[in-house]
């Protein structure tokens, strides 16, 4: 019994990491035809769940049914966590088992669970005629007597893909938007042909209030070989006002580059801009609805499509706002001086997230090394990612200050931005300084503290932002990062990360104070009911 009680306490702590979040949007201005199309799209997308369950683990449905029979408190807690993790292994803790004894098969449900990568490769080498099908993004691999066989997704998951295609076609009949109609039809086609190229092209051309991303995309679930794509979906609604604002900001990117605090010869003009969208999510399923919820995605992955049309970045505004309410605000209440709590702003947090993304396309992309033009990435090696994430954060804040200067945002947005940006860094650093975003955030916090741009009161354990000093520190850090990227100066990058990218006592104290605050959200979608 005592063991069960301890285990129940541990399961409750795991569940408390995820705050229940209702995700919806205002659809009152959506034409009736689009509302109806959206309903049919959601029906199609709900069918991605049973597919993903089986992709995550071949015996997922049987195991879950067994687990559901255990009506003890502990059994029910395990079931609740199973549904968030989409399986009996903890995605927040290196796949540690919590409802089973066995380890997670590396190849998830895509391969026979006992097949090793070496065996797979040896078999493929000996059977070149099967290579293409066995290695395809869109097949599962099964044993066939002594050998292996590939089964196309269209066949393996026909039970769900056939009705999903029918719903997409029904939605295509309902919508009055031509680009959506085209995509829905071609994606429905792909579910039976396993050829997603044309529908990926059509997805890039979508220009519709209701948009949907549905199909097999990411390969992270396949940790054996990284070959197999998982089914997922995002059904989203955009609001015309946010899109107009975004278009205005995007048009200002060249001005923002010109405004960087570096000599003119360091400033660049980047080539074609990839499209970016701001949307509210009204439904997700499959791979997109497990463990930590994404706040933005960048698709498609098909290089042929990327070459022809670039990739589209989609920002999920209502998820970002929920994370602000349920995570960032409680963090601020613990670690921000009370006098500044009023400045905390969801809009500022959203803008900082948006301009983080936009800032990835500002600043140097290439450096001259020994008379050769090479990518900054190559020059900075392992230090590139944390430096680039750090740059995107701080340059995002710098860009927003510029927008305020130019009169595009109210003057009182200044303090909202400075305070929300600074506290937002603690949300990132929670993910650890071993990871690029976390390390980049630590660099910013520690630099700002060392320059007095924020102060830490050891007595109260709270931070106070010094607005004027913080603005100066932001400008200085943008300058330093852009210059070291421009020079491809790996030694300077390493020195910055070593000097400031660590877990210092104020950060450690802050993190221990916010330990019980959720790390993510568990979504529910009223518009899908
Ligand atoms: Zn980034």
Short mmCIF file of C-alpha atoms and ligand atoms in Angstrom, two decimals:
data_model
loop_
_atom_site.label_atom_id
_atom_site.label_comp_id
_atom_site.label_asym_id
_atom_site.label_seq_id
_atom_site.Cartn_x
_atom_site.Cartn_y
_atom_site.Cartn_z
CA UNK A 1 0.00 0.00 0.00
CA UNK A 2 2.74 2.49 1.00
CA UNK A 3 4.39 1.93 -2.34
CA UNK A 4 1.11 2.67 -4.11
CA UNK A 5 0.66 5.88 -2.13
CA UNK A 6 4.17 7.06 -3.06
CA UNK A 7 3.58 6.12 -6.66
CA UNK A 8 0.26 7.98 -6.70
CA UNK A 9 1.96 11.09 -5.30
CA UNK A 10 4.60 10.84 -8.01
CA UNK A 11 1.96 10.41 -10.74
CA UNK A 12 0.05 13.43 -9.44
CA UNK A 13 3.22 15.52 -9.68
CA UNK A 14 3.71 14.36 -13.26
CA UNK A 15 0.12 15.30 -14.15
CA UNK A 16 0.47 18.69 -12.47
CA UNK A 17 3.12 19.59 -15.06
CA UNK A 18 0.25 20.07 -17.53
CA UNK A 19 -2.35 22.77 -16.97
CA UNK A 20 -5.75 22.21 -18.52
CA UNK A 21 -6.24 24.77 -21.32
CA UNK A 22 -9.35 25.45 -23.36
CA UNK A 23 -8.29 26.55 -26.84
CA UNK A 24 -10.75 28.34 -29.05
CA UNK A 25 -11.24 31.46 -31.13
CA UNK A 26 -13.90 33.90 -32.28
CA UNK A 27 -15.58 32.39 -35.36
CA UNK A 28 -18.47 34.89 -35.48
CA UNK A 29 -17.09 36.58 -38.60
CA UNK A 30 -16.47 33.28 -40.36
CA UNK A 31 -18.86 32.70 -43.30
CA UNK A 32 -21.39 29.90 -42.77
CA UNK A 33 -19.87 27.79 -45.58
CA UNK A 34 -16.44 27.93 -43.95
CA UNK A 35 -17.87 26.95 -40.57
CA UNK A 36 -19.44 23.88 -42.14
CA UNK A 37 -16.24 23.02 -43.99
CA UNK A 38 -14.34 23.36 -40.70
CA UNK A 39 -16.63 20.81 -39.02
CA UNK A 40 -15.97 18.27 -41.78
CA UNK A 41 -12.23 18.97 -41.61
CA UNK A 42 -12.24 18.36 -37.85
CA UNK A 43 -14.02 15.03 -38.41
CA UNK A 44 -11.29 14.00 -40.85
CA UNK A 45 -8.59 15.14 -38.47
CA UNK A 46 -9.98 13.23 -35.49
CA UNK A 47 -9.10 10.08 -37.44
CA UNK A 48 -5.40 10.95 -37.16
CA UNK A 49 -5.57 9.95 -33.47
CA UNK A 50 -6.19 6.20 -33.90
CA UNK A 51 -3.50 6.16 -36.61
CA UNK A 52 -0.93 7.93 -34.46
CA UNK A 53 -1.71 5.64 -31.49
CA UNK A 54 -0.66 2.66 -33.59
CA UNK A 55 2.35 4.47 -35.01
CA UNK A 56 3.49 5.27 -31.46
CA UNK A 57 3.15 1.65 -30.42
CA UNK A 58 1.69 -1.32 -32.31
CA UNK A 59 -0.22 -2.64 -29.26
CA UNK A 60 -1.32 0.79 -28.02
CA UNK A 61 -5.12 0.22 -28.20
CA UNK A 62 -5.05 -3.16 -26.41
CA UNK A 63 -2.71 -1.84 -23.72
CA UNK A 64 -4.83 1.25 -23.09
CA UNK A 65 -7.99 -0.85 -22.82
CA UNK A 66 -6.30 -3.02 -20.16
CA UNK A 67 -5.06 0.03 -18.27
CA UNK A 68 -8.55 1.56 -18.29
CA UNK A 69 -9.89 -1.51 -16.43
CA UNK A 70 -7.79 -0.62 -13.39
CA UNK A 71 -10.21 1.59 -11.42
CA UNK A 72 -7.86 2.18 -8.47
CA UNK A 73 -6.70 5.76 -7.91
CA UNK A 74 -3.22 4.87 -9.11
CA UNK A 75 -4.60 3.11 -12.19
CA UNK A 76 -6.68 6.14 -13.15
CA UNK A 77 -3.75 8.52 -12.63
CA UNK A 78 -1.62 6.35 -14.88
CA UNK A 79 -4.33 6.34 -17.53
CA UNK A 80 -4.58 10.14 -17.44
CA UNK A 81 -0.82 10.47 -17.87
CA UNK A 82 -0.81 7.77 -20.56
CA UNK A 83 -3.27 9.89 -22.56
CA UNK A 84 -1.04 12.96 -22.32
CA UNK A 85 2.15 11.03 -23.12
CA UNK A 86 0.40 8.94 -25.79
CA UNK A 87 1.84 5.75 -24.38
CA UNK A 88 3.22 4.22 -21.15
CA UNK A 89 6.59 5.99 -21.42
CA UNK A 90 7.32 9.45 -20.03
CA UNK A 91 8.22 11.81 -22.87
CA UNK A 92 9.20 14.39 -20.22
CA UNK A 93 11.74 11.99 -18.72
CA UNK A 94 13.68 10.26 -21.52
CA UNK A 95 10.88 7.75 -22.16
CA UNK A 96 11.11 6.27 -18.65
CA UNK A 97 8.30 3.67 -18.28
CA UNK A 98 5.53 4.65 -15.82
CA UNK A 99 2.74 2.19 -16.64
CA UNK A 100 4.71 -0.77 -17.94
CA UNK A 101 7.90 -2.67 -17.14
CA UNK A 102 9.34 -2.75 -20.63
CA UNK A 103 11.43 -0.15 -22.44
CA UNK A 104 9.99 1.81 -25.36
CA UNK A 105 10.80 0.20 -28.72
CA UNK A 106 13.12 2.66 -30.48
CA UNK A 107 11.25 2.23 -33.74
CA UNK A 108 7.89 2.95 -32.03
CA UNK A 109 5.11 1.14 -33.95
CA UNK A 110 6.81 1.47 -37.34
CA UNK A 111 8.94 -1.70 -37.18
CA UNK A 112 8.83 -5.11 -35.50
CA UNK A 113 9.73 -4.19 -31.89
CA UNK A 114 12.71 -6.55 -31.76
CA UNK A 115 14.27 -5.37 -35.03
CA UNK A 116 17.61 -3.57 -34.66
CA UNK A 117 18.88 -0.80 -36.93
CA UNK A 118 21.77 -3.04 -37.98
CA UNK A 119 19.43 -5.89 -38.95
CA UNK A 120 17.27 -3.49 -40.94
CA UNK A 121 20.27 -2.06 -42.81
CA UNK A 122 21.72 -5.50 -43.52
CA UNK A 123 18.37 -6.71 -44.85
CA UNK A 124 17.98 -3.65 -47.10
CA UNK A 125 21.51 -4.15 -48.44
CA UNK A 126 20.76 -7.74 -49.32
CA UNK A 127 17.38 -6.87 -50.92
CA UNK A 128 17.94 -3.73 -53.01
CA UNK A 129 14.63 -4.26 -54.84
CA UNK A 130 12.80 -3.60 -51.53
CA UNK A 131 14.99 -0.69 -50.46
CA UNK A 132 12.77 2.13 -51.66
CA UNK A 133 9.60 0.82 -50.05
CA UNK A 134 11.27 -0.24 -46.78
CA UNK A 135 12.95 3.15 -46.36
CA UNK A 136 9.93 5.20 -47.45
CA UNK A 137 8.53 7.90 -45.14
CA UNK A 138 5.10 6.41 -45.76
CA UNK A 139 5.41 2.68 -44.99
CA UNK A 140 5.47 0.51 -41.90
CA UNK A 141 7.86 -2.43 -41.79
CA UNK A 142 6.65 -5.89 -40.78
CA UNK A 143 8.14 -9.40 -40.70
CA UNK A 144 7.38 -11.61 -43.68
CA UNK A 145 8.49 -15.14 -42.81
CA UNK A 146 12.27 -14.86 -42.54
CA UNK A 147 12.27 -11.52 -44.31
CA UNK A 148 10.79 -8.04 -44.03
CA UNK A 149 8.04 -6.35 -45.98
CA UNK A 150 6.89 -2.75 -46.34
CA UNK A 151 3.20 -1.91 -46.07
CA UNK A 152 2.10 1.47 -47.43
CA UNK A 153 0.30 3.76 -45.00
CA UNK A 154 -2.70 3.79 -47.38
CA UNK A 155 -3.10 0.07 -46.69
CA UNK A 156 -1.85 -0.19 -43.09
CA UNK A 157 -4.19 2.63 -41.96
CA UNK A 158 -6.96 2.26 -44.57
CA UNK A 159 -9.57 1.86 -41.83
CA UNK A 160 -9.08 5.56 -40.90
CA UNK A 161 -7.52 7.11 -44.03
CA UNK A 162 -10.43 6.13 -46.30
CA UNK A 163 -13.11 7.88 -44.20
CA UNK A 164 -10.71 10.80 -43.50
CA UNK A 165 -10.32 11.31 -47.27
CA UNK A 166 -14.10 11.25 -47.65
CA UNK A 167 -14.48 13.96 -45.00
CA UNK A 168 -11.81 16.11 -46.66
CA UNK A 169 -13.62 15.78 -49.99
CA UNK A 170 -16.91 16.69 -48.31
CA UNK A 171 -15.22 19.78 -46.83
CA UNK A 172 -13.89 20.64 -50.30
CA UNK A 173 -17.48 20.72 -51.54
CA UNK A 174 -18.53 22.98 -48.66
CA UNK A 175 -15.83 25.65 -48.71
CA UNK A 176 -16.04 28.64 -51.01
CA UNK A 177 -12.30 29.26 -50.80
CA UNK A 178 -10.56 28.03 -53.96
CA UNK A 179 -7.13 27.45 -52.40
CA UNK A 180 -8.63 25.42 -49.56
CA UNK A 181 -10.77 23.42 -51.98
CA UNK A 182 -7.69 22.54 -54.04
CA UNK A 183 -5.66 21.47 -51.03
CA UNK A 184 -8.43 19.37 -49.46
CA UNK A 185 -8.91 17.45 -52.70
CA UNK A 186 -5.22 16.82 -53.33
CA UNK A 187 -4.57 15.82 -49.72
CA UNK A 188 -7.51 13.39 -49.83
CA UNK A 189 -5.91 11.94 -52.96
CA UNK A 190 -2.54 11.58 -51.19
CA UNK A 191 -4.11 9.45 -48.44
CA UNK A 192 -4.63 6.70 -51.02
CA UNK A 193 -1.65 7.34 -53.36
CA UNK A 194 0.99 7.88 -50.62
CA UNK A 195 2.35 10.68 -52.82
CA UNK A 196 2.17 13.92 -50.84
CA UNK A 197 4.16 16.19 -53.18
CA UNK A 198 1.33 17.96 -55.02
CA UNK A 199 -0.73 18.48 -51.88
CA UNK A 200 2.32 19.90 -50.07
CA UNK A 201 2.66 22.37 -52.96
CA UNK A 202 -1.05 23.21 -52.65
CA UNK A 203 -0.65 23.65 -48.88
CA UNK A 204 1.95 26.36 -49.50
CA UNK A 205 -0.59 28.20 -51.69
CA UNK A 206 -3.35 28.15 -49.05
CA UNK A 207 -4.88 31.57 -48.50
CA UNK A 208 -7.97 30.97 -46.43
CA UNK A 209 -9.43 31.95 -43.04
CA UNK A 210 -9.76 28.24 -42.18
CA UNK A 211 -6.52 26.39 -42.78
CA UNK A 212 -5.59 22.81 -42.07
CA UNK A 213 -2.32 20.96 -41.84
CA UNK A 214 -3.02 17.25 -41.92
CA UNK A 215 -0.95 14.24 -42.89
CA UNK A 216 2.26 12.38 -42.11
CA UNK A 217 5.01 14.94 -41.41
CA UNK A 218 7.65 14.63 -38.70
CA UNK A 219 9.92 11.62 -38.20
CA UNK A 220 10.98 12.20 -34.56
CA UNK A 221 8.79 9.36 -33.27
CA UNK A 222 11.01 6.89 -35.19
CA UNK A 223 14.11 6.87 -32.99
CA UNK A 224 15.39 3.68 -34.63
CA UNK A 225 16.15 5.15 -38.06
CA UNK A 226 14.30 8.47 -38.30
CA UNK A 227 12.65 7.38 -41.55
CA UNK A 228 8.94 7.15 -40.80
CA UNK A 229 6.50 10.06 -40.69
CA UNK A 230 3.81 10.39 -38.00
CA UNK A 231 0.26 11.51 -38.75
CA UNK A 232 -0.83 14.77 -37.16
CA UNK A 233 -3.16 17.68 -37.72
CA UNK A 234 -3.65 21.35 -36.88
CA UNK A 235 -6.98 22.97 -37.76
CA UNK A 236 -6.60 26.74 -37.52
CA UNK A 237 -8.52 29.96 -38.07
CA UNK A 238 -6.77 33.21 -38.90
CA UNK A 239 -8.06 36.65 -38.04
CA UNK A 240 -7.79 39.30 -40.77
CA UNK A 241 -6.64 42.00 -38.35
CA UNK A 242 -3.68 39.97 -37.08
CA UNK A 243 -2.74 39.04 -40.64
CA UNK A 244 -2.74 42.70 -41.71
CA UNK A 245 -0.54 43.64 -38.75
CA UNK A 246 1.85 40.84 -39.57
CA UNK A 247 2.08 41.91 -43.22
CA UNK A 248 2.95 45.42 -42.07
CA UNK A 249 5.70 44.13 -39.75
CA UNK A 250 7.12 41.87 -42.44
CA UNK A 251 7.33 44.80 -44.84
CA UNK A 252 9.40 46.60 -42.20
CA UNK A 253 12.09 43.91 -41.95
CA UNK A 254 14.52 45.73 -44.29
CA UNK A 255 14.15 48.85 -42.11
CA UNK A 256 14.79 46.73 -39.03
CA UNK A 257 17.95 45.35 -40.56
CA UNK A 258 19.05 48.92 -41.35
CA UNK A 259 18.31 49.87 -37.74
CA UNK A 260 20.64 47.22 -36.22
CA UNK A 261 23.26 48.80 -33.92
CA UNK A 262 26.24 47.77 -36.08
CA UNK A 263 28.31 49.41 -38.85
CA UNK A 264 26.55 49.54 -42.24
CA UNK A 265 28.94 47.08 -43.90
CA UNK A 266 27.81 44.39 -41.43
CA UNK A 267 24.12 44.75 -42.42
CA UNK A 268 22.79 42.33 -44.98
CA UNK A 269 19.82 41.85 -47.22
CA UNK A 270 18.44 38.37 -47.01
CA UNK A 271 16.90 36.75 -50.08
CA UNK A 272 13.33 35.59 -50.49
CA UNK A 273 11.22 35.75 -47.34
CA UNK A 274 9.37 32.62 -46.40
CA UNK A 275 5.67 33.08 -45.60
CA UNK A 276 4.60 33.40 -41.98
CA UNK A 277 1.07 33.11 -40.59
CA UNK A 278 -0.53 33.96 -37.26
CA UNK A 279 -3.48 31.73 -36.46
CA UNK A 280 -5.58 30.37 -33.61
CA UNK A 281 -5.73 26.62 -33.32
CA UNK A 282 -9.19 25.09 -32.92
CA UNK A 283 -8.20 21.43 -33.07
CA UNK A 284 -5.11 19.24 -33.05
CA UNK A 285 -4.64 15.49 -33.14
CA UNK A 286 -2.08 12.75 -33.55
CA UNK A 287 1.58 13.62 -33.21
CA UNK A 288 0.62 17.28 -32.60
CA UNK A 289 -1.29 16.36 -29.46
CA UNK A 290 1.19 14.69 -27.18
CA UNK A 291 3.16 15.93 -24.19
CA UNK A 292 4.44 19.48 -24.85
CA UNK A 293 2.27 21.51 -27.29
CA UNK A 294 4.09 23.37 -30.02
CA UNK A 295 3.62 27.15 -30.33
CA UNK A 296 4.82 27.32 -33.95
CA UNK A 297 5.69 24.98 -36.77
CA UNK A 298 7.57 25.18 -40.02
CA UNK A 299 6.45 22.90 -42.87
CA UNK A 300 6.53 21.09 -45.25
CA UNK A 301 9.70 19.04 -44.92
CA UNK A 302 9.86 17.92 -48.57
CA UNK A 303 13.01 19.59 -49.97
CA UNK A 304 11.52 19.73 -53.48
CA UNK A 305 8.64 21.84 -52.18
CA UNK A 306 10.99 23.98 -50.06
CA UNK A 307 13.10 24.70 -53.13
CA UNK A 308 10.10 25.68 -55.22
CA UNK A 309 8.09 27.60 -52.62
CA UNK A 310 10.06 27.89 -49.39
CA UNK A 311 8.59 26.72 -46.07
CA UNK A 312 5.69 28.25 -44.20
CA UNK A 313 6.00 29.24 -40.55
CA UNK A 314 2.73 29.06 -38.64
CA UNK A 315 2.46 30.77 -35.23
CA UNK A 316 -0.26 29.43 -32.95
CA UNK A 317 -1.41 32.59 -31.18
CA UNK A 318 -3.98 31.18 -28.75
CA UNK A 319 -1.54 28.51 -27.52
CA UNK A 320 1.06 31.21 -26.92
CA UNK A 321 -1.50 33.26 -24.96
CA UNK A 322 -2.55 30.25 -22.87
CA UNK A 323 1.06 29.52 -21.99
CA UNK A 324 1.34 33.14 -20.91
CA UNK A 325 -1.71 32.89 -18.61
CA UNK A 326 -0.99 29.48 -17.14
CA UNK A 327 2.81 29.50 -16.99
CA UNK A 328 4.40 32.90 -17.47
CA UNK A 329 2.08 34.88 -15.21
CA UNK A 330 2.46 32.46 -12.28
CA UNK A 331 6.24 32.52 -12.78
CA UNK A 332 6.19 36.33 -12.64
CA UNK A 333 4.11 36.26 -9.47
CA UNK A 334 6.87 34.24 -7.80
CA UNK A 335 9.98 36.04 -9.04
CA UNK A 336 9.09 39.56 -10.23
CA UNK A 337 9.00 42.51 -7.85
CA UNK A 338 5.39 43.30 -7.05
CA UNK A 339 5.70 46.89 -8.25
CA UNK A 340 6.24 45.64 -11.82
CA UNK A 341 3.58 42.94 -12.04
CA UNK A 342 1.15 45.41 -13.67
CA UNK A 343 3.47 45.69 -16.69
CA UNK A 344 3.19 42.00 -17.46
CA UNK A 345 1.40 41.70 -20.82
CA UNK A 346 0.18 38.79 -22.94
CA UNK A 347 0.41 40.97 -26.04
CA UNK A 348 4.03 41.80 -25.29
CA UNK A 349 4.82 38.10 -24.77
CA UNK A 350 3.12 37.24 -28.07
CA UNK A 351 4.98 40.01 -29.92
CA UNK A 352 8.29 38.88 -28.44
CA UNK A 353 7.57 35.32 -29.62
CA UNK A 354 6.65 36.60 -33.10
CA UNK A 355 9.69 38.85 -33.39
CA UNK A 356 11.94 36.05 -32.14
CA UNK A 357 10.87 34.16 -35.27
CA UNK A 358 11.19 37.18 -37.59
CA UNK A 359 14.64 37.98 -36.17
CA UNK A 360 15.98 34.62 -37.31
CA UNK A 361 15.93 36.18 -40.79
CA UNK A 362 17.80 39.33 -39.71
CA UNK A 363 21.55 39.73 -39.22
CA UNK A 364 24.45 37.90 -40.88
CA UNK A 365 23.86 34.51 -42.52
CA UNK A 366 27.29 34.15 -44.10
CA UNK A 367 30.86 34.97 -43.15
CA UNK A 368 34.08 35.33 -45.15
CA UNK A 369 36.63 32.74 -44.04
CA UNK A 370 39.97 32.48 -45.88
CA UNK A 371 38.46 34.14 -48.96
CA UNK A 372 35.49 31.78 -48.92
CA UNK A 373 31.85 32.50 -48.16
CA UNK A 374 30.57 30.04 -45.55
CA UNK A 375 27.43 29.89 -43.40
CA UNK A 376 27.62 31.39 -39.91
CA UNK A 377 26.42 27.96 -38.74
CA UNK A 378 29.59 26.32 -40.08
CA UNK A 379 31.87 28.99 -38.63
CA UNK A 380 30.45 28.85 -35.08
CA UNK A 381 29.96 25.06 -35.00
CA UNK A 382 28.36 23.80 -31.77
CA UNK A 383 28.06 27.34 -30.41
CA UNK A 384 25.88 28.41 -33.33
CA UNK A 385 22.47 27.28 -32.03
CA UNK A 386 22.59 28.87 -28.56
CA UNK A 387 24.06 32.06 -30.06
CA UNK A 388 21.39 32.21 -32.77
CA UNK A 389 18.54 31.56 -30.29
CA UNK A 390 19.98 34.20 -27.96
CA UNK A 391 20.19 36.63 -30.90
CA UNK A 392 16.58 35.93 -31.95
CA UNK A 393 15.32 36.66 -28.41
CA UNK A 394 17.21 39.86 -27.77
CA UNK A 395 16.87 41.17 -31.33
CA UNK A 396 13.14 40.49 -31.09
CA UNK A 397 12.97 42.85 -28.10
CA UNK A 398 15.17 45.38 -29.93
CA UNK A 399 12.86 45.29 -32.99
CA UNK A 400 9.76 45.88 -30.87
CA UNK A 401 11.41 48.88 -29.19
CA UNK A 402 12.05 50.18 -32.71
CA UNK A 403 8.36 49.72 -33.61
CA UNK A 404 7.45 51.77 -30.54
CA UNK A 405 9.93 54.49 -31.58
CA UNK A 406 8.35 54.53 -35.03
CA UNK A 407 4.89 54.98 -33.56
CA UNK A 408 3.52 51.56 -34.55
CA UNK A 409 2.89 50.61 -30.93
CA UNK A 410 1.78 52.76 -27.99
CA UNK A 411 4.47 54.33 -25.83
CA UNK A 412 3.27 52.50 -22.72
CA UNK A 413 4.12 49.26 -24.48
CA UNK A 414 7.78 49.92 -23.60
CA UNK A 415 7.61 48.81 -19.98
CA UNK A 416 5.23 45.98 -20.87
CA UNK A 417 7.74 44.67 -23.36
CA UNK A 418 10.80 45.06 -21.13
CA UNK A 419 9.20 43.32 -18.15
CA UNK A 420 7.44 40.56 -20.12
CA UNK A 421 10.55 39.86 -22.19
CA UNK A 422 12.79 39.62 -19.12
CA UNK A 423 10.44 37.28 -17.24
CA UNK A 424 9.91 35.23 -20.41
CA UNK A 425 13.60 34.33 -20.31
CA UNK A 426 12.97 32.32 -17.12
CA UNK A 427 10.36 30.22 -18.92
CA UNK A 428 13.02 29.29 -21.50
CA UNK A 429 15.77 28.64 -18.98
CA UNK A 430 13.55 26.09 -17.24
CA UNK A 431 14.23 23.73 -20.14
CA UNK A 432 17.87 23.64 -19.01
CA UNK A 433 21.10 25.32 -20.06
CA UNK A 434 22.19 22.21 -21.96
CA UNK A 435 19.64 23.10 -24.62
CA UNK A 436 20.09 25.96 -27.13
CA UNK A 437 17.06 28.08 -26.11
CA UNK A 438 17.79 27.63 -22.40
CA UNK A 439 21.47 28.49 -22.77
CA UNK A 440 20.61 31.52 -24.90
CA UNK A 441 18.18 32.70 -22.21
CA UNK A 442 20.81 32.24 -19.47
CA UNK A 443 23.25 34.42 -21.44
CA UNK A 444 20.67 37.21 -21.55
CA UNK A 445 19.66 36.99 -17.88
CA UNK A 446 23.26 36.87 -16.64
CA UNK A 447 24.41 39.69 -18.93
CA UNK A 448 21.52 41.89 -17.83
CA UNK A 449 22.17 41.16 -14.14
CA UNK A 450 25.90 41.86 -14.55
CA UNK A 451 25.10 45.24 -16.15
CA UNK A 452 22.51 46.23 -13.56
CA UNK A 453 19.74 46.13 -16.20
CA UNK A 454 17.81 43.98 -13.78
CA UNK A 455 18.48 43.62 -10.08
CA UNK A 456 18.00 40.64 -7.81
CA UNK A 457 16.98 40.99 -4.17
CA UNK A 458 18.37 38.04 -2.26
CA UNK A 459 16.07 38.80 0.67
CA UNK A 460 12.81 38.56 -1.27
CA UNK A 461 14.14 36.39 -4.11
CA UNK A 462 12.59 38.80 -6.62
CA UNK A 463 13.88 40.59 -9.71
CA UNK A 464 13.30 44.21 -10.68
CA UNK A 465 13.78 45.40 -14.25
CA UNK A 466 15.65 48.72 -14.66
CA UNK A 467 13.99 49.89 -17.89
CA UNK A 468 16.54 52.43 -19.17
CA UNK A 469 19.52 50.26 -18.36
CA UNK A 470 17.81 47.23 -19.87
CA UNK A 471 17.27 49.08 -23.16
CA UNK A 472 20.96 49.96 -23.27
CA UNK A 473 21.94 46.36 -22.43
CA UNK A 474 19.63 44.99 -25.13
CA UNK A 475 21.28 47.22 -27.73
CA UNK A 476 24.76 46.24 -26.55
CA UNK A 477 24.01 42.52 -26.62
CA UNK A 478 22.47 42.75 -30.13
CA UNK A 479 25.63 44.54 -31.26
CA UNK A 480 27.96 41.93 -29.72
CA UNK A 481 26.03 38.97 -31.13
CA UNK A 482 25.72 40.38 -34.65
CA UNK A 483 29.42 41.30 -34.70
CA UNK A 484 30.57 37.87 -33.60
CA UNK A 485 28.27 36.25 -36.18
CA UNK A 486 29.54 38.64 -38.87
CA UNK A 487 33.13 37.78 -38.00
CA UNK A 488 32.41 34.06 -37.64
CA UNK A 489 34.29 34.46 -34.36
CA UNK A 490 33.98 31.07 -32.69
CA UNK A 491 36.34 32.00 -29.84
CA UNK A 492 34.17 35.01 -28.95
CA UNK A 493 31.00 32.89 -29.17
CA UNK A 494 32.52 30.24 -26.90
CA UNK A 495 33.69 32.89 -24.44
CA UNK A 496 30.22 34.48 -24.27
CA UNK A 497 28.54 31.11 -23.68
CA UNK A 498 31.09 30.04 -21.08
CA UNK A 499 31.06 33.39 -19.30
CA UNK A 500 27.28 33.94 -19.20
CA UNK A 501 25.46 30.79 -20.36
CA UNK A 502 25.56 28.90 -17.06
CA UNK A 503 23.24 28.26 -14.14
CA UNK A 504 24.14 31.10 -11.73
CA UNK A 505 22.82 31.36 -8.13
CA UNK A 506 20.01 33.88 -8.94
CA UNK A 507 18.73 31.68 -11.81
CA UNK A 508 18.95 28.53 -9.70
CA UNK A 509 17.05 30.25 -6.87
CA UNK A 510 14.37 31.47 -9.28
CA UNK A 511 13.94 28.04 -10.83
CA UNK A 512 13.49 26.38 -7.47
CA UNK A 513 10.77 28.92 -6.60
CA UNK A 514 8.78 28.11 -9.75
CA UNK A 515 9.21 24.33 -9.56
CA UNK A 516 5.54 23.57 -8.98
CA UNK A 517 4.27 25.80 -11.82
CA UNK A 518 3.14 23.80 -14.86
CA UNK A 519 5.64 23.36 -17.68
CA UNK A 520 3.01 23.03 -20.37
CA UNK A 521 -0.69 22.85 -21.21
CA UNK A 522 -3.09 20.01 -21.90
CA UNK A 523 -5.48 21.30 -24.56
CA UNK A 524 -9.20 20.86 -25.00
CA UNK A 525 -11.04 22.20 -28.06
CA UNK A 526 -14.67 23.29 -27.52
CA UNK A 527 -15.16 24.09 -31.24
CA UNK A 528 -14.45 20.44 -32.03
CA UNK A 529 -17.14 19.05 -29.71
ZN1 LIG B 1 14.32 30.34 -32.49
#
